[in-house]
Tab-separated table of C-alpha atoms in Angstrom:
chain	number	residue	atom	x	y	z
A	725	MET	CA	113.734	176.241	158.679
A	726	THR	CA	117.095	177.085	158.759
A	727	LYS	CA	118.380	179.139	161.748
A	728	ILE	CA	120.728	181.697	161.044
A	729	THR	CA	123.552	182.058	164.126
A	730	PRO	CA	124.472	185.041	165.832
A	731	LEU	CA	128.086	184.318	163.688
A	732	LEU	CA	126.468	184.427	160.110
A	733	LYS	CA	124.280	187.350	161.287
A	734	GLY	CA	127.603	189.193	162.136
A	735	ILE	CA	128.767	188.079	158.607
A	736	ILE	CA	125.508	189.715	156.950
A	737	THR	CA	125.653	192.666	159.316
A	738	GLY	CA	129.664	193.003	158.223
A	739	ILE	CA	129.219	192.940	154.369
A	740	ALA	CA	125.800	195.638	154.392
A	741	MET	CA	128.393	197.578	156.569
A	742	LEU	CA	130.870	197.232	153.738
A	743	VAL	CA	128.676	197.960	151.073
A	744	VAL	CA	127.035	200.937	152.260
A	745	THR	CA	130.844	202.075	152.883
A	746	LEU	CA	131.721	201.511	149.452
A	747	VAL	CA	128.956	203.166	147.605
A	748	LEU	CA	129.346	206.188	149.811
A	749	PHE	CA	133.262	206.494	149.121
A	750	TYR	CA	132.360	205.790	145.319
A	751	THR	CA	130.116	208.443	145.440
A	752	LYS	CA	132.319	210.826	146.845
A	753	GLN	CA	130.289	211.419	150.070
A	754	LYS	CA	132.327	213.489	152.391
A	755	PRO	CA	133.270	211.445	155.224
A	756	ASP	CA	131.430	214.096	158.148
A	757	SER	CA	128.051	213.725	155.835
A	758	GLY	CA	125.296	212.309	157.351
A	759	LEU	CA	124.766	209.579	155.498
A	760	GLN	CA	127.646	208.096	157.758
A	761	TYR	CA	125.339	206.952	160.481
A	762	ILE	CA	123.220	204.667	157.493
A	763	ILE	CA	126.573	202.280	158.835
A	764	PHE	CA	126.007	202.614	162.642
A	765	ALA	CA	122.305	202.108	162.033
A	766	ILE	CA	123.091	198.875	160.104
A	767	TYR	CA	124.719	197.792	162.654
A	768	ALA	CA	122.942	198.333	165.694
A	769	GLY	CA	120.081	196.800	163.156
A	770	GLY	CA	122.197	193.519	163.234
A	771	ILE	CA	123.125	193.317	166.612
A	772	ALA	CA	119.309	194.220	167.649
A	773	TRP	CA	118.409	191.383	165.238
A	774	THR	CA	120.589	189.289	166.861
A	775	LEU	CA	119.330	189.766	170.295
A	776	LEU	CA	115.417	189.923	169.183
A	777	VAL	CA	115.661	186.901	167.891
A	778	TYR	CA	117.254	184.992	170.777
A	779	PHE	CA	114.899	187.315	173.141
A	780	ARG	CA	111.951	185.333	171.205
A	781	SER	CA	113.479	182.098	171.425
A	782	PRO	CA	112.990	178.805	174.005
A	783	GLU	CA	116.615	178.820	174.922
A	784	TYR	CA	116.082	182.679	176.120
A	785	THR	CA	117.369	182.599	180.020
A	786	GLY	CA	116.482	185.764	181.393
A	787	ARG	CA	119.929	186.663	182.036
A	788	PHE	CA	121.677	189.946	180.909
A	789	GLY	CA	125.161	187.943	179.975
A	790	ASP	CA	123.452	185.026	178.112
A	791	ILE	CA	121.726	187.382	176.061
A	792	PHE	CA	125.059	189.796	175.754
A	793	SER	CA	126.677	186.638	174.317
A	794	GLN	CA	124.794	185.825	171.595
A	795	GLY	CA	125.212	189.964	170.343
A	796	PHE	CA	129.116	189.539	171.360
A	797	LYS	CA	129.152	186.239	169.130
A	798	CYS	CA	127.826	188.962	166.046
A	799	PHE	CA	129.409	192.208	166.845
A	800	ILE	CA	132.826	190.529	167.113
A	801	ILE	CA	132.390	189.154	163.732
A	802	VAL	CA	131.782	192.175	162.541
A	803	THR	CA	134.637	193.832	164.088
A	804	LEU	CA	137.032	190.714	162.213
A	805	VAL	CA	134.624	191.385	158.813
A	806	ILE	CA	135.377	195.296	159.026
A	807	VAL	CA	139.280	195.021	159.909
A	808	ALA	CA	140.008	192.451	157.342
A	809	PHE	CA	138.363	195.068	154.964
A	810	THR	CA	140.255	197.672	156.256
A	811	GLY	CA	143.637	196.217	156.146
A	812	ILE	CA	142.779	194.811	152.417
A	813	PHE	CA	141.740	198.412	151.156
A	814	SER	CA	144.317	200.148	152.629
A	815	ALA	CA	146.906	197.598	150.886
A	816	MET	CA	144.968	198.536	147.503
A	817	HIS	CA	145.420	202.138	147.990
A	818	PRO	CA	148.873	203.122	149.363
A	819	GLU	CA	148.186	206.990	147.757
A	820	PHE	CA	146.155	207.187	150.941
A	821	ALA	CA	149.324	206.648	153.010
A	822	ASP	CA	151.106	209.274	150.457
A	823	GLU	CA	148.317	211.636	151.221
A	824	ASP	CA	147.931	211.581	154.697
A	825	ALA	CA	151.794	211.755	155.189
A	826	LYS	CA	151.905	214.686	152.926
A	827	LEU	CA	149.153	216.290	155.119
A	828	TYR	CA	151.321	215.258	158.424
A	829	ARG	CA	154.287	216.610	156.803
A	830	GLU	CA	152.333	219.808	156.747
A	831	TYR	CA	151.271	220.037	159.749
A	832	LEU	CA	154.707	218.936	161.784
A	833	VAL	CA	155.969	222.153	159.820
A	834	GLN	CA	153.560	224.516	160.715
A	835	GLN	CA	154.230	224.235	164.143
A	836	LYS	CA	158.234	224.408	164.359
A	837	ASN	CA	158.598	221.750	167.138
A	838	ASN	CA	161.023	219.234	165.247
A	839	THR	CA	164.018	219.402	163.047
A	840	PRO	CA	163.624	218.815	159.291
A	841	GLN	CA	165.122	214.849	160.461
A	842	GLN	CA	162.694	214.577	162.567
A	843	ILE	CA	160.130	215.609	160.592
A	844	ASP	CA	161.564	213.194	157.884
A	845	GLU	CA	161.444	210.206	159.956
A	846	MET	CA	158.029	211.039	162.202
A	847	VAL	CA	156.442	211.263	158.330
A	848	LYS	CA	158.222	207.748	157.681
A	849	ASP	CA	156.614	206.386	160.386
A	850	GLU	CA	153.323	207.611	159.291
A	851	ARG	CA	153.487	206.483	155.981
A	852	ASP	CA	154.827	202.977	156.808
A	853	ASN	CA	152.340	202.267	159.711
A	854	TYR	CA	149.058	203.732	158.128
A	855	ALA	CA	147.531	200.500	156.991
A	856	THR	CA	148.167	199.013	160.955
A	857	LYS	CA	146.484	202.310	162.497
A	858	ASN	CA	143.785	202.212	160.070
A	859	MET	CA	143.086	198.883	161.070
A	860	TRP	CA	143.528	199.930	164.675
A	861	ARG	CA	140.856	202.603	164.536
A	862	ALA	CA	138.899	200.256	162.744
A	863	ALA	CA	138.566	197.621	165.254
A	864	PHE	CA	138.230	199.876	168.286
A	865	GLY	CA	135.617	201.920	166.245
A	866	THR	CA	133.744	198.751	165.538
A	867	LEU	CA	134.403	197.503	169.184
A	868	ILE	CA	132.832	200.104	171.202
A	869	PRO	CA	130.038	201.251	169.511
A	870	GLY	CA	129.124	197.094	169.093
A	871	ALA	CA	129.695	196.730	172.857
A	872	ILE	CA	127.156	199.747	173.614
A	873	PHE	CA	124.713	198.961	171.427
A	874	THR	CA	124.854	194.979	172.694
A	875	ALA	CA	124.737	196.293	176.276
A	876	ALA	CA	122.180	198.284	175.740
A	877	GLY	CA	119.808	196.003	173.864
A	878	ALA	CA	120.011	193.532	176.486
A	879	GLY	CA	119.605	195.929	179.286
A	880	LEU	CA	116.459	196.950	177.387
A	881	LEU	CA	115.528	193.293	176.980
A	882	VAL	CA	115.844	191.753	180.269
A	883	LEU	CA	113.995	194.846	181.803
A	884	ARG	CA	111.232	194.021	179.476
A	885	LYS	CA	111.001	190.602	180.543
A	886	LYS	CA	110.776	191.490	184.045
C-alpha cells in the first residue's frame, strides 16, 4: 500500500478547497454565505486526516511537537496552493482590482479627509497592489486557521493517548 505523505495530503486538501471555492464563485454565492464554511471544514478535515494517520502509525511518539510537525507539513502546502491560486486568479481577473479601486475611491471621497491628488494616488496604489494584498490575506487567512486546527488536533490526540 502506498503511503500518502502529509505533503500530498496538503495538495489534495488545497485542491479540494479550490474546487469548492470555484464552485461557490461561479454559482455566484455571496461571500457571507454559510457555504463558505465548507472550505474551512475541508481544511480542518485535511489536517485531521494527516494527524490521525500519524497518530495511528508506529512512528507516533506521543510528543506534541512530532504530531504538530505532521500537521504543519500539510497546512503549509495548503497555504502555498491557496496563495499561488490567489495570485493567478487575481492576475486573470484585473476587473476585480478596478472594481475594488472604484469602491475605495468612493469611500475616500465620502471621508473628505484627502485632496483629489491624494485620493488619486491612494486609488492607484490600491489598484496596483491588489494582487499582492490578496495574496497576503490568503497567506495569513490560511496559515492562522491551519496552525489553530493543527495545534488543537495535536493537543487532543496527545491528551487522548495519555
